């Protein structure tokens, strides 16, 4: 058996970047984390304590990290605003890329990344949508493929974060692209997976409120929003995203078919423990997305590594990452303008007369 390992560099050591480096260091046997980059001195200090003891070289300059000897792949977990630029630079250096979602909040920039990747077809370039690697969602996809619920027709899916009073999400809204691009993009990606990559929107509408963080209004964003996407293939997706859950993370999905229904996490809980006491029966739920999708991130790292080393197909098409952001951006536009957006069967936007 080959002992060859994929030499990987990590860009970004923030909240999501730390998830990736821990997985690459300790949970991805065929990968070797050899370098890490961050422009943040505090993150570099964290790296000195947690990465250098494992032989990881730290860089405060991304371009210099790309020149690290033997580097074969880069995982990108930096700010969304530089995802595309850093992905393109890595491709130009002939490196495989695993980039956190989204590639960009700008659709044209997303498309530019896809075009760049097409110039190097031998490279594996993947945008990480963690739910694609979750065992429960994979089972849902398998059951849909087997025809167990007939024709999937309606999806109700939500991404709901625990309320954070620190003001982090208000500051984050300045560049996140809005709640639909940042949060519901996961649910949109699931829709394309379950309904088919060729699903074309027919109409898009959305509404939102600022229930607990009115400061979001200065960024035209909301802490609660709902969106509806009607597709030309006679299917509908309903999305709910929220940043005010009091109890913890609650990401759930239902797929309703002509002969049955599949649901994921509609009764969320952190583990299988229920606490029976004089006030009733209670259970804990995850406090953040890692509590729910930690294992999926591990599987994502391992499957990306295997695809690079074995030259096997990636589990996600890069073009889907563009389409998910595009639908999310239209939902955000509908949310801000209050107007429904319409499309023809080729996906071209059309204006309907106002009666």
Short mmCIF file of C-alpha atoms in Angstrom, two decimals:
data_model
loop_
_atom_site.label_atom_id
_atom_site.label_comp_id
_atom_site.label_asym_id
_atom_site.label_seq_id
_atom_site.Cartn_x
_atom_site.Cartn_y
_atom_site.Cartn_z
CA UNK A 1 0.00 0.00 0.00
CA UNK A 2 1.29 3.48 -0.90
CA UNK A 3 2.35 5.71 1.99
CA UNK A 4 2.24 8.84 -0.14
CA UNK A 5 0.49 11.71 1.64
CA UNK A 6 -0.99 14.92 0.28
CA UNK A 7 1.01 17.94 1.49
CA UNK A 8 -1.53 20.63 2.36
CA UNK A 9 -1.30 24.29 3.30
CA UNK A 10 -4.08 26.01 5.29
CA UNK A 11 -5.12 29.58 4.54
CA UNK A 12 -6.89 31.16 7.50
CA UNK A 13 -6.78 30.23 11.16
CA UNK A 14 -10.08 31.72 12.29
CA UNK A 15 -13.06 29.76 13.54
CA UNK A 16 -13.53 27.66 10.39
CA UNK A 17 -9.81 27.49 9.61
CA UNK A 18 -9.11 25.93 13.00
CA UNK A 19 -11.67 23.22 12.25
CA UNK A 20 -9.81 22.32 9.05
CA UNK A 21 -6.33 22.36 10.56
CA UNK A 22 -7.36 20.09 13.43
CA UNK A 23 -8.94 17.67 10.95
CA UNK A 24 -5.94 17.74 8.62
CA UNK A 25 -3.54 17.23 11.51
CA UNK A 26 -5.35 14.53 13.42
CA UNK A 27 -8.21 13.03 11.41
CA UNK A 28 -7.02 12.79 7.78
CA UNK A 29 -4.41 9.99 7.61
CA UNK A 30 -3.56 10.52 3.94
CA UNK A 31 -2.94 14.27 4.35
CA UNK A 32 0.02 16.08 5.88
CA UNK A 33 -0.48 19.67 7.02
CA UNK A 34 2.86 21.31 6.24
CA UNK A 35 2.05 25.03 6.19
CA UNK A 36 -0.50 27.54 7.44
CA UNK A 37 -1.15 31.21 6.65
CA UNK A 38 -2.89 34.00 8.51
CA UNK A 39 -2.56 37.80 8.34
CA UNK A 40 -3.76 38.01 11.96
CA UNK A 41 -0.98 38.11 14.62
CA UNK A 42 -3.30 36.52 17.19
CA UNK A 43 -3.97 33.60 14.86
CA UNK A 44 -0.26 33.23 14.14
CA UNK A 45 0.32 33.11 17.90
CA UNK A 46 -2.26 30.32 18.14
CA UNK A 47 -0.44 28.53 15.34
CA UNK A 48 2.89 28.74 17.15
CA UNK A 49 1.36 27.00 20.11
CA UNK A 50 -0.81 24.45 18.29
CA UNK A 51 0.77 23.87 14.86
CA UNK A 52 4.53 24.45 15.00
CA UNK A 53 5.05 21.55 17.45
CA UNK A 54 3.74 19.30 14.66
CA UNK A 55 6.22 20.68 12.12
CA UNK A 56 3.81 23.09 10.44
CA UNK A 57 5.50 26.19 8.98
CA UNK A 58 3.61 29.43 9.62
CA UNK A 59 3.33 32.29 7.15
CA UNK A 60 1.87 35.79 7.37
CA UNK A 61 1.98 36.09 3.57
CA UNK A 62 -0.26 33.88 1.42
CA UNK A 63 1.93 34.06 -1.70
CA UNK A 64 4.94 32.88 0.27
CA UNK A 65 3.00 29.95 1.68
CA UNK A 66 2.16 28.85 -1.86
CA UNK A 67 5.90 28.49 -2.45
CA UNK A 68 6.34 26.04 0.45
CA UNK A 69 8.45 23.07 -0.72
CA UNK A 70 6.42 20.10 -1.88
CA UNK A 71 3.04 21.78 -1.36
CA UNK A 72 0.35 19.97 -3.38
CA UNK A 73 -2.95 21.39 -2.11
CA UNK A 74 -4.42 24.35 -0.26
CA UNK A 75 -7.45 24.51 2.04
CA UNK A 76 -8.93 28.01 2.16
CA UNK A 77 -10.84 29.18 5.23
CA UNK A 78 -10.13 32.90 5.14
CA UNK A 79 -12.61 35.77 4.79
CA UNK A 80 -15.13 35.32 1.97
CA UNK A 81 -13.84 38.46 0.26
CA UNK A 82 -10.53 36.77 -0.62
CA UNK A 83 -11.73 33.20 -1.33
CA UNK A 84 -11.77 33.65 -5.10
CA UNK A 85 -8.45 35.49 -5.33
CA UNK A 86 -6.68 32.91 -3.20
CA UNK A 87 -8.26 30.01 -5.09
CA UNK A 88 -7.15 31.42 -8.44
CA UNK A 89 -3.61 32.01 -7.15
CA UNK A 90 -3.43 28.40 -5.94
CA UNK A 91 -4.66 27.08 -9.29
CA UNK A 92 -2.02 29.21 -11.05
CA UNK A 93 0.57 27.50 -8.82
CA UNK A 94 -0.79 24.11 -9.98
CA UNK A 95 -2.25 23.25 -6.56
CA UNK A 96 -5.45 21.40 -5.66
CA UNK A 97 -7.94 23.57 -3.75
CA UNK A 98 -10.56 22.97 -1.08
CA UNK A 99 -12.28 26.32 -0.56
CA UNK A 100 -14.85 27.10 2.11
CA UNK A 101 -18.22 28.28 0.83
CA UNK A 102 -18.92 30.58 -0.87
CA UNK A 103 -16.36 31.07 -3.61
CA UNK A 104 -17.50 34.68 -3.59
CA UNK A 105 -20.64 36.71 -2.94
CA UNK A 106 -20.24 38.08 -6.50
CA UNK A 107 -21.65 35.70 -9.13
CA UNK A 108 -19.31 36.88 -11.89
CA UNK A 109 -16.32 36.29 -9.63
CA UNK A 110 -17.62 32.78 -8.87
CA UNK A 111 -17.87 32.11 -12.59
CA UNK A 112 -14.31 33.37 -13.08
CA UNK A 113 -13.07 30.79 -10.56
CA UNK A 114 -14.88 28.02 -12.46
CA UNK A 115 -13.34 29.17 -15.74
CA UNK A 116 -9.88 29.24 -14.18
CA UNK A 117 -10.36 25.71 -12.83
CA UNK A 118 -11.32 24.53 -16.32
CA UNK A 119 -7.87 25.58 -17.57
CA UNK A 120 -6.30 23.02 -15.21
CA UNK A 121 -8.56 19.94 -15.48
CA UNK A 122 -5.99 17.76 -13.73
CA UNK A 123 -6.48 19.73 -10.53
CA UNK A 124 -9.17 19.03 -7.95
CA UNK A 125 -10.96 22.27 -7.07
CA UNK A 126 -13.85 21.92 -4.65
CA UNK A 127 -16.06 24.31 -2.73
CA UNK A 128 -16.86 22.75 0.64
CA UNK A 129 -20.54 22.32 1.40
CA UNK A 130 -20.28 20.29 4.59
CA UNK A 131 -23.81 18.88 4.54
CA UNK A 132 -22.96 16.88 1.42
CA UNK A 133 -20.68 14.83 3.68
CA UNK A 134 -23.15 14.33 6.53
CA UNK A 135 -24.24 10.69 6.90
CA UNK A 136 -27.91 11.59 7.43
CA UNK A 137 -28.13 13.77 4.33
CA UNK A 138 -26.35 11.13 2.29
CA UNK A 139 -28.92 8.58 3.41
CA UNK A 140 -31.69 10.96 2.34
CA UNK A 141 -30.07 11.27 -1.10
CA UNK A 142 -29.76 7.48 -1.35
CA UNK A 143 -33.43 6.97 -0.48
CA UNK A 144 -34.51 9.59 -3.00
CA UNK A 145 -32.37 7.91 -5.66
CA UNK A 146 -33.98 4.57 -4.81
CA UNK A 147 -37.41 6.12 -5.40
CA UNK A 148 -38.60 5.43 -1.86
CA UNK A 149 -40.61 8.69 -1.61
CA UNK A 150 -41.68 8.86 -5.23
CA UNK A 151 -40.94 12.16 -6.92
CA UNK A 152 -39.46 14.70 -4.47
CA UNK A 153 -41.66 17.78 -4.79
CA UNK A 154 -41.27 20.06 -1.76
CA UNK A 155 -38.25 20.87 0.37
CA UNK A 156 -38.48 22.70 3.69
CA UNK A 157 -35.00 23.42 5.00
CA UNK A 158 -33.55 25.75 7.60
CA UNK A 159 -30.26 26.97 8.99
CA UNK A 160 -30.70 28.50 12.44
CA UNK A 161 -27.87 29.72 14.65
CA UNK A 162 -27.91 30.22 18.38
CA UNK A 163 -28.31 33.89 19.31
CA UNK A 164 -24.95 35.63 19.76
CA UNK A 165 -25.26 38.88 21.74
CA UNK A 166 -21.61 39.84 21.14
CA UNK A 167 -22.37 41.74 17.93
CA UNK A 168 -20.25 39.37 15.82
CA UNK A 169 -22.97 38.74 13.25
CA UNK A 170 -23.70 42.45 12.90
CA UNK A 171 -20.06 43.14 12.01
CA UNK A 172 -19.99 40.01 9.83
CA UNK A 173 -23.01 41.29 7.84
CA UNK A 174 -20.81 44.00 6.33
CA UNK A 175 -19.26 41.45 3.96
CA UNK A 176 -21.17 38.15 4.37
CA UNK A 177 -23.47 38.70 1.39
CA UNK A 178 -26.56 38.52 3.60
CA UNK A 179 -28.35 35.73 5.45
CA UNK A 180 -29.43 33.82 2.37
CA UNK A 181 -25.95 33.78 0.78
CA UNK A 182 -24.24 33.06 4.08
CA UNK A 183 -26.69 30.63 5.70
CA UNK A 184 -29.35 29.32 3.30
CA UNK A 185 -26.70 28.57 0.66
CA UNK A 186 -26.32 25.21 2.46
CA UNK A 187 -30.04 24.51 2.08
CA UNK A 188 -29.95 25.65 -1.54
CA UNK A 189 -27.08 23.27 -2.25
CA UNK A 190 -29.09 20.43 -0.70
CA UNK A 191 -32.01 21.39 -2.96
CA UNK A 192 -29.85 21.10 -6.07
CA UNK A 193 -28.61 17.72 -4.80
CA UNK A 194 -32.06 16.34 -4.04
CA UNK A 195 -34.05 17.97 -6.87
CA UNK A 196 -31.31 17.70 -9.50
CA UNK A 197 -28.48 19.95 -10.68
CA UNK A 198 -30.56 20.94 -13.70
CA UNK A 199 -33.33 22.52 -11.59
CA UNK A 200 -34.08 26.02 -12.91
CA UNK A 201 -35.85 28.64 -10.76
CA UNK A 202 -39.18 29.96 -12.04
CA UNK A 203 -39.82 32.53 -9.31
CA UNK A 204 -38.08 33.70 -6.15
CA UNK A 205 -39.54 35.66 -3.24
CA UNK A 206 -38.43 36.42 0.32
CA UNK A 207 -39.35 38.29 3.49
CA UNK A 208 -37.46 39.08 6.68
CA UNK A 209 -37.45 40.83 10.04
CA UNK A 210 -34.89 42.17 12.48
CA UNK A 211 -36.30 40.79 15.70
CA UNK A 212 -33.29 40.96 18.04
CA UNK A 213 -30.50 42.77 16.17
CA UNK A 214 -31.89 45.97 14.60
CA UNK A 215 -28.32 47.09 13.84
CA UNK A 216 -28.40 44.71 10.87
CA UNK A 217 -30.66 47.13 8.99
CA UNK A 218 -27.67 49.34 8.10
CA UNK A 219 -26.36 46.43 6.04
CA UNK A 220 -29.77 45.61 4.51
CA UNK A 221 -29.71 42.33 6.41
CA UNK A 222 -32.03 40.51 8.78
CA UNK A 223 -31.80 38.13 11.72
CA UNK A 224 -34.79 36.08 10.50
CA UNK A 225 -35.82 35.49 6.89
CA UNK A 226 -37.93 33.13 4.82
CA UNK A 227 -37.61 32.51 1.11
CA UNK A 228 -39.52 30.51 -1.48
CA UNK A 229 -38.07 29.24 -4.76
CA UNK A 230 -40.46 27.79 -7.34
CA UNK A 231 -38.75 25.65 -9.97
CA UNK A 232 -39.77 25.02 -13.58
CA UNK A 233 -39.84 21.26 -12.94
CA UNK A 234 -42.89 21.64 -10.71
CA UNK A 235 -41.02 21.65 -7.39
CA UNK A 236 -40.81 24.18 -4.57
CA UNK A 237 -38.21 24.95 -1.90
CA UNK A 238 -38.98 26.82 1.32
CA UNK A 239 -36.06 28.21 3.32
CA UNK A 240 -35.86 29.66 6.83
CA UNK A 241 -32.72 31.18 8.28
CA UNK A 242 -32.31 32.69 11.73
CA UNK A 243 -29.67 34.04 14.07
CA UNK A 244 -31.84 34.27 17.19
CA UNK A 245 -32.34 30.71 18.42
CA UNK A 246 -32.29 30.77 22.24
CA UNK A 247 -31.64 27.05 22.73
CA UNK A 248 -28.83 26.32 20.25
CA UNK A 249 -28.15 25.29 16.66
CA UNK A 250 -31.17 23.94 14.78
CA UNK A 251 -30.58 22.91 11.17
CA UNK A 252 -33.40 20.75 9.84
CA UNK A 253 -34.66 19.53 6.47
CA UNK A 254 -37.77 17.83 5.15
CA UNK A 255 -38.11 16.40 1.65
CA UNK A 256 -41.73 15.68 0.75
CA UNK A 257 -42.37 13.34 -2.14
CA UNK A 258 -45.40 11.97 -3.98
CA UNK A 259 -45.16 8.70 -2.04
CA UNK A 260 -43.54 9.65 1.26
CA UNK A 261 -41.38 12.06 3.21
CA UNK A 262 -37.82 12.16 4.57
CA UNK A 263 -36.71 14.37 7.44
CA UNK A 264 -33.35 15.20 9.00
CA UNK A 265 -32.87 16.50 12.54
CA UNK A 266 -36.45 17.66 13.03
CA UNK A 267 -36.05 16.71 16.70
CA UNK A 268 -32.57 18.16 17.28
CA UNK A 269 -30.43 16.91 20.14
CA UNK A 270 -26.75 16.90 21.01
CA UNK A 271 -26.66 13.20 21.85
CA UNK A 272 -29.00 10.40 22.93
CA UNK A 273 -29.34 11.56 26.55
CA UNK A 274 -32.71 12.72 27.87
CA UNK A 275 -32.90 14.23 31.37
CA UNK A 276 -36.01 13.19 33.30
CA UNK A 277 -36.77 15.47 36.25
CA UNK A 278 -39.61 17.10 38.20
CA UNK A 279 -40.02 19.79 35.56
CA UNK A 280 -40.42 17.31 32.71
CA UNK A 281 -38.06 15.71 30.22
CA UNK A 282 -35.31 17.77 28.62
CA UNK A 283 -32.41 17.23 26.24
CA UNK A 284 -29.51 19.37 25.06
CA UNK A 285 -28.95 20.53 21.48
CA UNK A 286 -25.64 21.55 19.82
CA UNK A 287 -24.60 25.12 20.56
CA UNK A 288 -23.11 25.66 17.09
CA UNK A 289 -22.73 24.09 13.65
CA UNK A 290 -19.69 22.06 14.68
CA UNK A 291 -21.79 20.19 17.23
CA UNK A 292 -24.02 19.09 14.36
CA UNK A 293 -21.63 18.79 11.40
CA UNK A 294 -18.21 18.12 12.96
CA UNK A 295 -18.05 14.60 11.52
CA UNK A 296 -19.03 15.90 8.09
CA UNK A 297 -16.02 18.23 8.03
CA UNK A 298 -13.77 15.26 8.79
CA UNK A 299 -15.28 13.24 5.95
CA UNK A 300 -14.96 16.25 3.63
CA UNK A 301 -11.21 16.50 4.31
CA UNK A 302 -10.68 12.77 3.76
CA UNK A 303 -12.69 12.57 0.54
CA UNK A 304 -10.99 15.65 -0.91
CA UNK A 305 -7.59 14.16 -0.05
CA UNK A 306 -8.50 10.83 -1.64
CA UNK A 307 -9.69 12.53 -4.83
CA UNK A 308 -6.39 14.40 -5.11
CA UNK A 309 -4.19 11.36 -4.46
CA UNK A 310 -6.21 8.83 -6.45
CA UNK A 311 -7.40 11.15 -9.24
CA UNK A 312 -11.03 10.21 -8.61
CA UNK A 313 -14.05 12.49 -9.18
CA UNK A 314 -14.93 15.04 -6.54
CA UNK A 315 -18.28 14.55 -4.77
CA UNK A 316 -19.42 18.11 -5.62
CA UNK A 317 -19.43 19.94 -8.95
CA UNK A 318 -17.79 23.36 -8.79
CA UNK A 319 -20.57 24.76 -10.97
CA UNK A 320 -23.08 23.88 -8.24
CA UNK A 321 -21.25 26.23 -5.89
CA UNK A 322 -21.93 29.04 -8.37
CA UNK A 323 -25.58 28.13 -8.80
CA UNK A 324 -26.19 27.94 -5.04
CA UNK A 325 -24.73 31.42 -4.51
CA UNK A 326 -26.67 32.76 -7.49
CA UNK A 327 -29.99 31.57 -6.07
CA UNK A 328 -28.97 32.87 -2.64
CA UNK A 329 -28.16 36.29 -4.12
CA UNK A 330 -31.55 36.44 -5.84
CA UNK A 331 -33.23 35.53 -2.56
CA UNK A 332 -31.30 38.32 -0.84
CA UNK A 333 -32.38 40.77 -3.55
CA UNK A 334 -36.01 39.71 -3.16
CA UNK A 335 -35.63 40.10 0.60
CA UNK A 336 -34.30 43.66 0.36
CA UNK A 337 -36.59 44.89 -2.44
CA UNK A 338 -39.75 43.04 -1.43
CA UNK A 339 -40.28 42.10 -5.09
CA UNK A 340 -40.73 38.65 -6.60
CA UNK A 341 -38.17 37.73 -9.26
CA UNK A 342 -39.10 35.64 -12.31
CA UNK A 343 -37.10 33.50 -14.76
CA UNK A 344 -37.75 31.71 -18.04
CA UNK A 345 -37.08 28.01 -18.57
CA UNK A 346 -33.46 28.74 -19.53
CA UNK A 347 -32.89 30.57 -16.26
CA UNK A 348 -32.90 34.03 -17.81
CA UNK A 349 -34.45 36.74 -15.68
CA UNK A 350 -37.71 38.19 -17.00
CA UNK A 351 -39.87 41.10 -15.89
CA UNK A 352 -43.57 40.42 -15.40
CA UNK A 353 -46.10 43.23 -15.90
CA UNK A 354 -47.53 44.70 -12.70
CA UNK A 355 -51.34 44.52 -12.73
#
